[in-house]
Tab-separated table of C-alpha atoms in Angstrom:
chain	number	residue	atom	x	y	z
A	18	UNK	CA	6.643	-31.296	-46.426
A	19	UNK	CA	4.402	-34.519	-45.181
A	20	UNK	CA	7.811	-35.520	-43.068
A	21	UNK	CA	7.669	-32.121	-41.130
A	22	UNK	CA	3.962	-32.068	-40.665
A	23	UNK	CA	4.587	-35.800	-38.953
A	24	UNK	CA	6.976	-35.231	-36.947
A	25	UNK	CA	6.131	-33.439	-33.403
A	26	UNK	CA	7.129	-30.123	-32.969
A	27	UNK	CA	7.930	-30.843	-29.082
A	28	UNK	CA	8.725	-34.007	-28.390
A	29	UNK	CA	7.290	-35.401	-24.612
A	30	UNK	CA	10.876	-36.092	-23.570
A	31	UNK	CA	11.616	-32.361	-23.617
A	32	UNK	CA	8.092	-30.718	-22.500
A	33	UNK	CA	8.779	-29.771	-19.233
A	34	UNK	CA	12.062	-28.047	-20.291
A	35	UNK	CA	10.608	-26.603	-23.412
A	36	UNK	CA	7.616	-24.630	-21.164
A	37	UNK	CA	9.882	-23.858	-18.343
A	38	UNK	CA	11.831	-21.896	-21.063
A	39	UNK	CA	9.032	-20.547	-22.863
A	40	UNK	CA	8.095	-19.161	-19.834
A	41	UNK	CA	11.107	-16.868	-20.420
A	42	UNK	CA	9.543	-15.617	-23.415
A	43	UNK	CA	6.222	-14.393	-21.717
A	44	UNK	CA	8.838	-12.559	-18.820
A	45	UNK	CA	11.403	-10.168	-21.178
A	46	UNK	CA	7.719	-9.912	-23.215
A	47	UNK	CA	6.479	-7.355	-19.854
A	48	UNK	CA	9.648	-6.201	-19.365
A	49	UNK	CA	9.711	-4.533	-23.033
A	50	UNK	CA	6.111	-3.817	-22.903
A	51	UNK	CA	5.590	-1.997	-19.700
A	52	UNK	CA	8.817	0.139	-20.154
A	53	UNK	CA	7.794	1.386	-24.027
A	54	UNK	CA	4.979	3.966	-21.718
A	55	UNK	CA	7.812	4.974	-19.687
A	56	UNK	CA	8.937	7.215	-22.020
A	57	UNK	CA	6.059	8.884	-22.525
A	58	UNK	CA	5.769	8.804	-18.529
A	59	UNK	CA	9.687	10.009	-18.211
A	60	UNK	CA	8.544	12.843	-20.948
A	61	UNK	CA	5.500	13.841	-18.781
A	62	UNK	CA	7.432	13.514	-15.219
A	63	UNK	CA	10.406	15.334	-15.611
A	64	UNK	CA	9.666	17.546	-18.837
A	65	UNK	CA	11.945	15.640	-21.161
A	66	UNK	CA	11.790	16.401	-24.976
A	67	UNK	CA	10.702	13.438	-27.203
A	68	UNK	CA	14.760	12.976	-28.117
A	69	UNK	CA	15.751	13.198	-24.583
A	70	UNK	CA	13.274	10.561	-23.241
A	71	UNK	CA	14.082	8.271	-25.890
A	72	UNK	CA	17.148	7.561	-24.066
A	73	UNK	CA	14.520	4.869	-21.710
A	74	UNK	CA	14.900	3.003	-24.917
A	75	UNK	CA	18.849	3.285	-25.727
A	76	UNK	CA	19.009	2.458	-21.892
A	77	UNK	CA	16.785	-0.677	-22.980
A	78	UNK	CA	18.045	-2.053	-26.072
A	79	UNK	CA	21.543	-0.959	-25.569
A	80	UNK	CA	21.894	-3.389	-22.690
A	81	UNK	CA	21.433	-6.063	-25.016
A	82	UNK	CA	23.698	-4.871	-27.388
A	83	UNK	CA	26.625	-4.701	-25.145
A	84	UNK	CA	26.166	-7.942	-23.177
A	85	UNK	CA	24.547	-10.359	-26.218
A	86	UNK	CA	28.167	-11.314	-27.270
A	87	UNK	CA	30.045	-11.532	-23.592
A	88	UNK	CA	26.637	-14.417	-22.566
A	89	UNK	CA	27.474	-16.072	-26.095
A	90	UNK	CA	30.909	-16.724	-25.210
A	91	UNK	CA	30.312	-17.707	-21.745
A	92	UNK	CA	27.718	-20.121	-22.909
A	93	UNK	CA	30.496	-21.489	-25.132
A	94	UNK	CA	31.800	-22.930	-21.837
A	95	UNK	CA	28.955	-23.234	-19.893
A	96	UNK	CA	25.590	-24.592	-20.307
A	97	UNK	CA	22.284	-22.882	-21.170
A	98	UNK	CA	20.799	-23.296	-17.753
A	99	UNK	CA	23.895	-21.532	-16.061
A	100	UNK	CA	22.942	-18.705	-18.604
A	101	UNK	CA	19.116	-18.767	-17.896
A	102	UNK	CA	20.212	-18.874	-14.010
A	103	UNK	CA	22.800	-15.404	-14.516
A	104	UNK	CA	20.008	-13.761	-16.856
A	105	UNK	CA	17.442	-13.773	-14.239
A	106	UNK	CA	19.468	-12.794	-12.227
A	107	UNK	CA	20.808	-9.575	-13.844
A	108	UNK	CA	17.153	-9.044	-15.060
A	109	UNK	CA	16.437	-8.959	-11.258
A	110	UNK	CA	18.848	-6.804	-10.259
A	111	UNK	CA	18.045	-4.132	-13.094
A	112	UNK	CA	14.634	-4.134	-11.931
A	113	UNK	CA	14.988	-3.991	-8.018
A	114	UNK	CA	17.476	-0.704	-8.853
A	115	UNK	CA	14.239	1.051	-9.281
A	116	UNK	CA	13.691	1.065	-5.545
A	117	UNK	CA	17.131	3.384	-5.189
A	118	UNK	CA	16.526	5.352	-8.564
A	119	UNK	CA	12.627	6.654	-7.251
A	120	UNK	CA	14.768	7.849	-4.351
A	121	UNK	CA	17.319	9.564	-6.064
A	122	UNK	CA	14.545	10.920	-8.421
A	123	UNK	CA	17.216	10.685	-11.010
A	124	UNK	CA	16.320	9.915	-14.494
A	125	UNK	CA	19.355	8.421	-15.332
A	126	UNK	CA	19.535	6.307	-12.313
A	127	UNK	CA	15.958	4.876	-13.960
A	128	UNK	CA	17.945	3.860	-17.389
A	129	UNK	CA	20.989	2.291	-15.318
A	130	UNK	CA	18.488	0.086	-14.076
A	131	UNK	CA	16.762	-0.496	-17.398
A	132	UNK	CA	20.827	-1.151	-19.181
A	133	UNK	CA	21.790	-3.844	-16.201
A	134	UNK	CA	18.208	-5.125	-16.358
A	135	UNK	CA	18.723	-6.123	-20.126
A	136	UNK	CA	21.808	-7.563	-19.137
A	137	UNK	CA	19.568	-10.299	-18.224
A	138	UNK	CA	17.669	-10.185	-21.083
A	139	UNK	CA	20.912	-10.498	-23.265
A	140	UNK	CA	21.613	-13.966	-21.597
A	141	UNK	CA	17.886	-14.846	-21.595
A	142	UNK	CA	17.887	-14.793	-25.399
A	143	UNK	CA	20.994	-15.646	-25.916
A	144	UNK	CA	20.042	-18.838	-24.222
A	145	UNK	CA	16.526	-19.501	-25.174
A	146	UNK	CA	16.190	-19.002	-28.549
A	147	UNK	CA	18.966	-21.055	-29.650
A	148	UNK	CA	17.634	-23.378	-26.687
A	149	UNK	CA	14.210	-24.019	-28.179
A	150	UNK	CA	15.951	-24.946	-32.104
A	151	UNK	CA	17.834	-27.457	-30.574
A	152	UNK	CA	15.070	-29.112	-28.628
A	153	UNK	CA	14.224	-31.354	-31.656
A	154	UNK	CA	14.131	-31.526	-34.929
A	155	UNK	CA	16.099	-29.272	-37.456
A	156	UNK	CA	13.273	-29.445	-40.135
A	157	UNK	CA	10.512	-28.130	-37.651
A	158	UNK	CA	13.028	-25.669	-35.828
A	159	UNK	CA	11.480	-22.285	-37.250
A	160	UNK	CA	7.822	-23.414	-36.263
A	161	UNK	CA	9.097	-24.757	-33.159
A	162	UNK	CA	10.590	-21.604	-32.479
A	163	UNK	CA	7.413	-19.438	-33.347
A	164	UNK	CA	5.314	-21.883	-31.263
A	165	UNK	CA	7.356	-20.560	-27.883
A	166	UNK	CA	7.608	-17.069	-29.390
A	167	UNK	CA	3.414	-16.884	-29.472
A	168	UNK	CA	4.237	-16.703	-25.399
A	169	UNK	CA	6.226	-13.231	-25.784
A	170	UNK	CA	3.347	-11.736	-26.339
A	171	UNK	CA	1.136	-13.110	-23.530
A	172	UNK	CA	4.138	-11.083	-21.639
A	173	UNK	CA	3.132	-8.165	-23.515
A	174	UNK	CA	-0.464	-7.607	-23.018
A	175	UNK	CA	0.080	-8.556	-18.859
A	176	UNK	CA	3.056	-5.466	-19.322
A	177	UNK	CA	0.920	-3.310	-20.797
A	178	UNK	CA	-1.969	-4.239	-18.486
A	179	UNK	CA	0.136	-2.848	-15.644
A	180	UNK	CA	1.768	0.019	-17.099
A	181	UNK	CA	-1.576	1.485	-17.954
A	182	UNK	CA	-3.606	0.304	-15.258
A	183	UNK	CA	-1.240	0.721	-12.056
A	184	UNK	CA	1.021	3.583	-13.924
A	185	UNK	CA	-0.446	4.863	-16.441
A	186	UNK	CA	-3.716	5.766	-14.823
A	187	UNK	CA	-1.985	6.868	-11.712
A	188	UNK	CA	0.714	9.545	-12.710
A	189	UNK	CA	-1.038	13.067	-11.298
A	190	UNK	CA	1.186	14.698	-13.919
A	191	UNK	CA	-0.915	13.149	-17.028
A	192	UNK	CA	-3.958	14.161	-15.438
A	193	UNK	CA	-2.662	18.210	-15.836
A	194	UNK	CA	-3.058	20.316	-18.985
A	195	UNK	CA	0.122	22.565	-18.306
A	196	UNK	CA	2.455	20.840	-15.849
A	197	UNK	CA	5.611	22.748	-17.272
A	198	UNK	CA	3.286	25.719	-16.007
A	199	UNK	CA	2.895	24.707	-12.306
A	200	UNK	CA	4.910	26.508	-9.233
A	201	UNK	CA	7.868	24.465	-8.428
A	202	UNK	CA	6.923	23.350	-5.272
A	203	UNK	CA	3.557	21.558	-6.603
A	204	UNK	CA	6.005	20.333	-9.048
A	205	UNK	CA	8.262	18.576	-7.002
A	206	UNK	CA	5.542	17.102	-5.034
A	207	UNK	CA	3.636	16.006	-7.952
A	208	UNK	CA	6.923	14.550	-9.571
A	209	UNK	CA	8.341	12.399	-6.486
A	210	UNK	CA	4.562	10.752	-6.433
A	211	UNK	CA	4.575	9.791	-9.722
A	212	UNK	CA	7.733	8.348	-9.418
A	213	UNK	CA	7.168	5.930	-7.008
A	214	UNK	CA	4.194	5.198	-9.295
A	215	UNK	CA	6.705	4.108	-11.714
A	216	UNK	CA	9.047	2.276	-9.497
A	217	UNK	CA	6.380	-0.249	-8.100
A	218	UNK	CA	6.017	-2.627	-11.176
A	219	UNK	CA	9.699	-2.968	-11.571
A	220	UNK	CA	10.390	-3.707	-7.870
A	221	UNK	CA	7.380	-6.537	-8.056
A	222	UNK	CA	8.875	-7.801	-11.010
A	223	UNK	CA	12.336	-8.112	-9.670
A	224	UNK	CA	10.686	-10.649	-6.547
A	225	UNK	CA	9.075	-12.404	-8.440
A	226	UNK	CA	12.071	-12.754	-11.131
A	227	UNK	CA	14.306	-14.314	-7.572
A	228	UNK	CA	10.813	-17.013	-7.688
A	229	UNK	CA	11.587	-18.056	-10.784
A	230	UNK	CA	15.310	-18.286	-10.571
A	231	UNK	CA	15.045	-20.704	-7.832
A	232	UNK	CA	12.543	-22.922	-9.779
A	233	UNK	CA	15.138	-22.867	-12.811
A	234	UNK	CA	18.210	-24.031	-10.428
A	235	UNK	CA	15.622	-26.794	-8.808
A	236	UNK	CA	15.040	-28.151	-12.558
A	237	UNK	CA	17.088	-30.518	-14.539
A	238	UNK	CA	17.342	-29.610	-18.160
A	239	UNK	CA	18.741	-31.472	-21.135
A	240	UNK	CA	22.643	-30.428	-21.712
A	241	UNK	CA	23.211	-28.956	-25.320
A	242	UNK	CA	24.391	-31.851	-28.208
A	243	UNK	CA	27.776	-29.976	-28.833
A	244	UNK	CA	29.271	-29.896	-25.371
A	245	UNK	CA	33.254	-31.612	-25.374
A	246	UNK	CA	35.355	-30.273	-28.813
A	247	UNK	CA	34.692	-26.584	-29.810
A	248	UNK	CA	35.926	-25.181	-32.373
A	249	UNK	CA	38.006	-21.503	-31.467
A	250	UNK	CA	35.596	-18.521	-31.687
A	251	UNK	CA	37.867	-16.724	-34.385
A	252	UNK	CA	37.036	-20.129	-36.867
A	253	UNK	CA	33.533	-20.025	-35.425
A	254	UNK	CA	33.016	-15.907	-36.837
A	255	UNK	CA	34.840	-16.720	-39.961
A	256	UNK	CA	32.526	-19.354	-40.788
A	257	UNK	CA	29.623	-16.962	-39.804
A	258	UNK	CA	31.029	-13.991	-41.582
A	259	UNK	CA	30.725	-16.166	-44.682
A	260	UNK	CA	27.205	-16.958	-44.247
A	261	UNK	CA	25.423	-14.222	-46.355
A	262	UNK	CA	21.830	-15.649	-45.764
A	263	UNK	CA	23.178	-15.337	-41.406
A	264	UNK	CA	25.014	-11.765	-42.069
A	265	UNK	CA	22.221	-10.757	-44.019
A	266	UNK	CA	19.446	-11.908	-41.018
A	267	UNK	CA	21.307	-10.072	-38.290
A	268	UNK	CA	20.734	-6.891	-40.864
A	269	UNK	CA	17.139	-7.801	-41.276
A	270	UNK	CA	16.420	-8.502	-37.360
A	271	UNK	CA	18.309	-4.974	-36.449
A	272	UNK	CA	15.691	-3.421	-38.406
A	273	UNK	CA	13.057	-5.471	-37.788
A	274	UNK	CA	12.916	-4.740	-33.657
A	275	UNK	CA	14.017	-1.142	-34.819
A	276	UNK	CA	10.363	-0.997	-36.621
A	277	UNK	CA	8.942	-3.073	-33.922
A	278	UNK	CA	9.932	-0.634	-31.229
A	279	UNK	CA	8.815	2.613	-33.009
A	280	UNK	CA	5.477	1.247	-33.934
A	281	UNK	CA	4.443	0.175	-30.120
A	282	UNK	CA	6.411	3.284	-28.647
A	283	UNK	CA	5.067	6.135	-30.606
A	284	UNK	CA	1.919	5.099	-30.976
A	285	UNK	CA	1.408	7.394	-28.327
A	286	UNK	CA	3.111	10.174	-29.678
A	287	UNK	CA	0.836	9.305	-32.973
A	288	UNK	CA	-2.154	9.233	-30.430
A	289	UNK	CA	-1.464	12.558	-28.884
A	290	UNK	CA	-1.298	14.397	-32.244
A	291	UNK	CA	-4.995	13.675	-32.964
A	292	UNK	CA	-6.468	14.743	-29.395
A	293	UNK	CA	-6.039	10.917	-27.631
A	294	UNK	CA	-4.757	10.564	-23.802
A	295	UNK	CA	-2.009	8.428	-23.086
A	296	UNK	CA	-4.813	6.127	-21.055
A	297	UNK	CA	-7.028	5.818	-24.558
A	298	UNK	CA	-3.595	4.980	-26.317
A	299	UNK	CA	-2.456	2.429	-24.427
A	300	UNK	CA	-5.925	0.699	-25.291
A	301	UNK	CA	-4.908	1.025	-28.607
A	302	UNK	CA	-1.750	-0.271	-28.176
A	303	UNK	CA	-3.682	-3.476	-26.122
A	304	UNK	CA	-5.279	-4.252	-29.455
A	305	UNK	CA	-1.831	-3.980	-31.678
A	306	UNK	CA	-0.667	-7.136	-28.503
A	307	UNK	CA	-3.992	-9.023	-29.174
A	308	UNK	CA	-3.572	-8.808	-33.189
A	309	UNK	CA	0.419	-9.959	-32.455
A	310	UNK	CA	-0.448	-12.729	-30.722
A	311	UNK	CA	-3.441	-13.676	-33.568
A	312	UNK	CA	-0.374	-12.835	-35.987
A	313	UNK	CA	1.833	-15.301	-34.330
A	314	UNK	CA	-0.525	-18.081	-34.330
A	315	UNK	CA	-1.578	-17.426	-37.781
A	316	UNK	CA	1.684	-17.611	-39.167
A	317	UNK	CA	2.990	-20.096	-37.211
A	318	UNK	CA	0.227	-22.357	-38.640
A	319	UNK	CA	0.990	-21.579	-42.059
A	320	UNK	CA	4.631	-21.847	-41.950
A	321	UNK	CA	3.335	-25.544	-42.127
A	322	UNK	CA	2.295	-25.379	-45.853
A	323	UNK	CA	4.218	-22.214	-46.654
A	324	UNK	CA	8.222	-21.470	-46.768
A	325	UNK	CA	9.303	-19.448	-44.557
A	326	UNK	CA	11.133	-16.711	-46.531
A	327	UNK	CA	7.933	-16.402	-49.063
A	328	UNK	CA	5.966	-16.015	-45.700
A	329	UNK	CA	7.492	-13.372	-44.401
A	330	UNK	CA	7.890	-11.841	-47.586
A	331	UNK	CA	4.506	-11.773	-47.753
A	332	UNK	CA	4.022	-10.239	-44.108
A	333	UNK	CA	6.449	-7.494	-44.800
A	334	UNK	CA	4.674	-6.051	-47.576
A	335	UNK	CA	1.562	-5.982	-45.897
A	336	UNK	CA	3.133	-4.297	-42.988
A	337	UNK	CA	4.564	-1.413	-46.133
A	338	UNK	CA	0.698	-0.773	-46.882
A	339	UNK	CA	0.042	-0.362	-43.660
A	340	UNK	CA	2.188	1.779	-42.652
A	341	UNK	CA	1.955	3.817	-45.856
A	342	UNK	CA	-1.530	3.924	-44.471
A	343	UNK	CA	-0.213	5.557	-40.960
A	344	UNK	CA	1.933	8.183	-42.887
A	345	UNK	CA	-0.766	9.593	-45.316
A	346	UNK	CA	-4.471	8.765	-43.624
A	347	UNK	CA	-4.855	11.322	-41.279
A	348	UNK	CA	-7.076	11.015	-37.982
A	349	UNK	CA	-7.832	7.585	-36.473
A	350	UNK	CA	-7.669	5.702	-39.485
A	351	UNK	CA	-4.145	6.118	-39.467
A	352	UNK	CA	-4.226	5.298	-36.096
A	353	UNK	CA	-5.969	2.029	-37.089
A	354	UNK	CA	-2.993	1.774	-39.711
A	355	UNK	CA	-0.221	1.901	-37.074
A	356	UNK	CA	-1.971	-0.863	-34.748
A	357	UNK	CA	-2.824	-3.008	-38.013
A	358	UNK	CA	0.813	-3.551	-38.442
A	359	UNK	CA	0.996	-5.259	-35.595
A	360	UNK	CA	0.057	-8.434	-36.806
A	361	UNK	CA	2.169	-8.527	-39.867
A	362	UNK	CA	5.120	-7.361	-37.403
A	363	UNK	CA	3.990	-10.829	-35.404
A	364	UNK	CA	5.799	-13.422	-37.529
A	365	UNK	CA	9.204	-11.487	-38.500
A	366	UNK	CA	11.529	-11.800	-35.149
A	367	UNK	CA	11.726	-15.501	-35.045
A	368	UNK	CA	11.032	-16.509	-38.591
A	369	UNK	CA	14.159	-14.354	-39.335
A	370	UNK	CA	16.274	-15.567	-36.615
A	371	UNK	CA	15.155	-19.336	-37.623
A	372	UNK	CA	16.658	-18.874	-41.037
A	373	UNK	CA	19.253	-17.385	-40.210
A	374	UNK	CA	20.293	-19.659	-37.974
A	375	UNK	CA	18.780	-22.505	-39.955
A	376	UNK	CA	22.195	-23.480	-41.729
A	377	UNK	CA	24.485	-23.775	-38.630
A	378	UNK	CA	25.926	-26.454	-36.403
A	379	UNK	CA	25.024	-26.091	-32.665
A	380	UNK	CA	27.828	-24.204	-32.031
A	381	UNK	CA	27.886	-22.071	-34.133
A	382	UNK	CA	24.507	-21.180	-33.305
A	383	UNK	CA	25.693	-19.955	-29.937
A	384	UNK	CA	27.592	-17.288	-31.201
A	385	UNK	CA	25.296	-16.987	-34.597
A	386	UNK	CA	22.722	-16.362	-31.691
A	387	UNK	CA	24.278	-13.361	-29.823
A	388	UNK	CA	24.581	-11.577	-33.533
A	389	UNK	CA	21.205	-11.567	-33.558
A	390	UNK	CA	20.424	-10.746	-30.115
A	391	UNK	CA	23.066	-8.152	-30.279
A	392	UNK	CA	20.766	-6.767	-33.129
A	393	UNK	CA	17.979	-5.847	-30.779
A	394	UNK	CA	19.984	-2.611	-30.739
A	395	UNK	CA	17.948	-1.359	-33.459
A	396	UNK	CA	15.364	-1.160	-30.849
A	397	UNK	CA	17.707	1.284	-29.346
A	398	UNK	CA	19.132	3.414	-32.106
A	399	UNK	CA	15.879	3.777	-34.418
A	400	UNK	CA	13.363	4.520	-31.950
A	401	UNK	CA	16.090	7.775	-30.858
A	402	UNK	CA	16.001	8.592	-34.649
A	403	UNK	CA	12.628	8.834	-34.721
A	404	UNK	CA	12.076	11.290	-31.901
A	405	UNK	CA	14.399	13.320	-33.657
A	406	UNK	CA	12.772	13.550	-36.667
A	407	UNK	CA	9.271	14.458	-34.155
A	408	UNK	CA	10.967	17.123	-32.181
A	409	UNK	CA	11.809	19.005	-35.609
A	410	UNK	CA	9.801	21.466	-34.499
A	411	UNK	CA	9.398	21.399	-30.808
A	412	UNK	CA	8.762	19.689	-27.908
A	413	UNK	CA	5.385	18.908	-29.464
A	414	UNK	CA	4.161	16.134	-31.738
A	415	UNK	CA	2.468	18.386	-34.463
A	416	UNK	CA	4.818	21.544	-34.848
A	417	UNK	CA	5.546	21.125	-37.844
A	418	UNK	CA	4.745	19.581	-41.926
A	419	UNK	CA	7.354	17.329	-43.448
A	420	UNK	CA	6.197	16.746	-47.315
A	421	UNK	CA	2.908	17.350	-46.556
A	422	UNK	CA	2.032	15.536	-43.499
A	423	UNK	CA	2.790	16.317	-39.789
A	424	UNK	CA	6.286	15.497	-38.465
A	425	UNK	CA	5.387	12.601	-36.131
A	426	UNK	CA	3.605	11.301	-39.135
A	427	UNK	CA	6.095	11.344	-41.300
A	428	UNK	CA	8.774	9.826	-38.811
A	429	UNK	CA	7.249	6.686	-39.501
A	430	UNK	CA	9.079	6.791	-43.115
A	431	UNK	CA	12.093	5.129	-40.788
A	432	UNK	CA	9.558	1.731	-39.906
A	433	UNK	CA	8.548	2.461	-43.674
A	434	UNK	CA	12.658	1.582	-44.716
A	435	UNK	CA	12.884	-1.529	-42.509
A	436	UNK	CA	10.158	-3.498	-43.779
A	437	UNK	CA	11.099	-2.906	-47.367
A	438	UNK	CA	14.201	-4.645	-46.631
A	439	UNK	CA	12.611	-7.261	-44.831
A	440	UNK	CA	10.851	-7.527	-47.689
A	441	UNK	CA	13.422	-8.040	-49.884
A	442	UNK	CA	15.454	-10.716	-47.629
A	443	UNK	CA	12.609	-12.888	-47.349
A	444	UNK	CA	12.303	-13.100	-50.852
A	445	UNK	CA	16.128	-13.192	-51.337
A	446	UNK	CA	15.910	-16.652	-49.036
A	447	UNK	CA	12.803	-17.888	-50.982
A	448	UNK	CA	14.226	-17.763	-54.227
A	449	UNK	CA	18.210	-18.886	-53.267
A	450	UNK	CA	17.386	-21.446	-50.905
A	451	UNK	CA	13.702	-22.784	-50.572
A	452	UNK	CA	12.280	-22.373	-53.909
A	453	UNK	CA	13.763	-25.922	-55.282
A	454	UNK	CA	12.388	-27.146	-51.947
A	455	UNK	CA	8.736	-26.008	-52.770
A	456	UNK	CA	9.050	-27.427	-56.410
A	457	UNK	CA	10.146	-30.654	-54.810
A	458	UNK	CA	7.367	-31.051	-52.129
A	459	UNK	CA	4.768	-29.907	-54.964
A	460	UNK	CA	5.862	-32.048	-57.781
């Protein structure tokens, strides 16, 4: 334990490197934030149910499910810059389509652009996050890895800032009790404003995503340590396949961003069904950032004196309470519930991918990487779920009682089901393979 507390987590050799890809963090941080108010925008817009909007998210996180394991494999060959260098890329492209799609006023022009957009983002974390582990030392990985996670989200609160300020605010459609009730001319009006509303951020995004490409292809960054002999990709997934405490993390991380994603998207949906505007909501959902980013720095800290599969142990069963809390507390306690969660929630995504990447040689993190990035598709399939379970009554958010409590309430027995596993893998890793570590560094 004294070793890793003397050792630096970033070493001066690597700084530059090491901010110019945390930087990357803080950038697919506003993508994901200012697109979880689209749907509720989409919903609003074009008189979506909550099921059929929900497809802005499968658009999202599906993108990174498809193209997570095509960047690993061309990262086998190539080096982590060229992957930063394509992600941007893609991530610009994705975003720039929303120019075209507000013309086309077609909503599933919109999630084309979201799905190539997190092309990008598939190669950006593909690359990064193994990136950052191998920028030093093995024994400080996980807290190195945190410490350039805290900068996601930074991303998040400036995505939120502009979805609710510069879209949120401005959508004429939110500002009208009964829009489904309006003459279709008014309508059609009304809908190709708010629109181009929507569009802006994205196509501002995209130029300044081209800025930041070129400043990547002007840099030089270190090469990664395993470049020359690889070992064939089909040895590679047998070796990973074998790796319970890795096969077991990609499990844990799909449900993990799946409970992420329906605790920062519906909070709206939760917001609406006790008299709160989307506007109020998303000042809620400001706080849940503020108290992720206290989260990260909190646990990041004590992953210094703490293991890291009794931490987020720990964290997970917190989070249960919590959200126990948002099922059964009616009003805006429950409210305050759902945002509390938030900072439990902080410490999960890269304390999980740390140990379950924590046992494997550099190249096998490559690939071990794109499991887990592939895994962001629970972001994709749960949040879908959910709205389901909301529209069990209607179009509404209230319709209907599920065991007592309102359906939207209850939906969040699906973020209820992740973090019990969670749970249970972090204290799976704690006893199996830290707990003789702890004894060690205490005796």
């Amino acid at each position: 334990m004294n070793t890793i507390k003397k050792m630096p987590v970033v070493s001066k050799k690597v700084l530059i490197p090491f901010i110019l890809v945390t930087s990357l963090f803080a950038l697919w941080g506003f993508a994901n934030a200012v697109t979880d108010p689209m749907v509720q925008a989409f919903k609003k817009v074009l008189e979506l149910s909550n099921s059929q909007a929900a497809w802005v998210q499968m658009a999202f996180y599906g993108g990174y499910f498809c193209m997570a394991l095509p960047a690993a494999m061309f990262m086998r060959k190539y080096s982590y810059k060229v992957g930063i260098l394509i992600g941007l890329a893609l991530y610009a492209t994705g975003a720039l389509l929303f120019y075209p799609a507000a013309q086309s006023e077609s909503f599933m022009f919109f999630c084309l652009g979201l799905y190539i957009l997190t092309f990008g983002l598939a190669f950006l974390e593909t690359a990064a996050n193994p990136y950052i582990l191998a920028m030093g030392a093995k024994e400080n990985a996980t807290q190195r890895l945190n410490l350039a996670q805290a900068f996601n989200p930074v991303g998040l609160i400036a995505g939120l800032f502009v979805a609710q300020q510069f879209v949120l605010k401005n959508l004429q459609s939110d500002d009208i009790e009964d829009f489904s009730a309006l003459d279709e001319a008014s309508k059609v009006l009304i809908k190709t404003s708010d629109l181009l509303v929507i569009r802006n951020p994205y196509v501002i995004l995209g130029l300044v995503l081209i800025g930041v490409f070129v400043l990547f292809l002007v840099s030089k960054m270190p090469q990664s340590k395993d470049e020359g002999g690889m070992p064939s990709i089909g040895d590679t997934f047998a070796t990973l396949g074998k790796n319970t405490k890795y096969v077991l993390g990609v499990l844990a991380q799909i449900l993990y961003v799946g409970a992420q994603i329906m605790c920062w998207t519906y909070i709206y949906q939760y917001a609406e069904a006790i008299g709160i505007d989307s506007v109020t909501a998303g000042y809620y959902q400001m706080v849940a950032f503020f108290l992720f980013i206290i989260g990260r720095a909190i646990g990041t800290y004590m992953l210094r004196f703490m293991s890291s599969g009794k931490l987020l142990m720990y964290f997970a069963v917190l989070s249960i309470v919590l959200i126990i809390g948002t099922m059964y507390i009616t009003g805006v306690i429950g409210l305050y519930a759902l945002v509390g969660v938030s900072f439990f929630m902080s410490l999960m995504f890269p304390t999980i991918y740390g140990i379950a990447l924590g046992d494997l040689t550099e190249e096998q993190s490559k690939v071990g990487s794109a499991g887990l990035v592939m895994a962001i598709v629970g972001g994709a399939l749960m949040p879908k779920l959910q709205g389901m379970i909301i529209d069990a009554g209607g179009n509404g958010v209230a319709d209907t009682k599920i065991m007592g409590v309102s359906e939207v309430n209850f939906s969040f027995i699906l973020p209820l089901l992740c973090f019990i596993y969670i749970a249970w893998y972090g204290l799976r890793v704690y006893k199996r393979h830290e707990a003789t570590d702890d004894v060690l560094h205490h005796a």
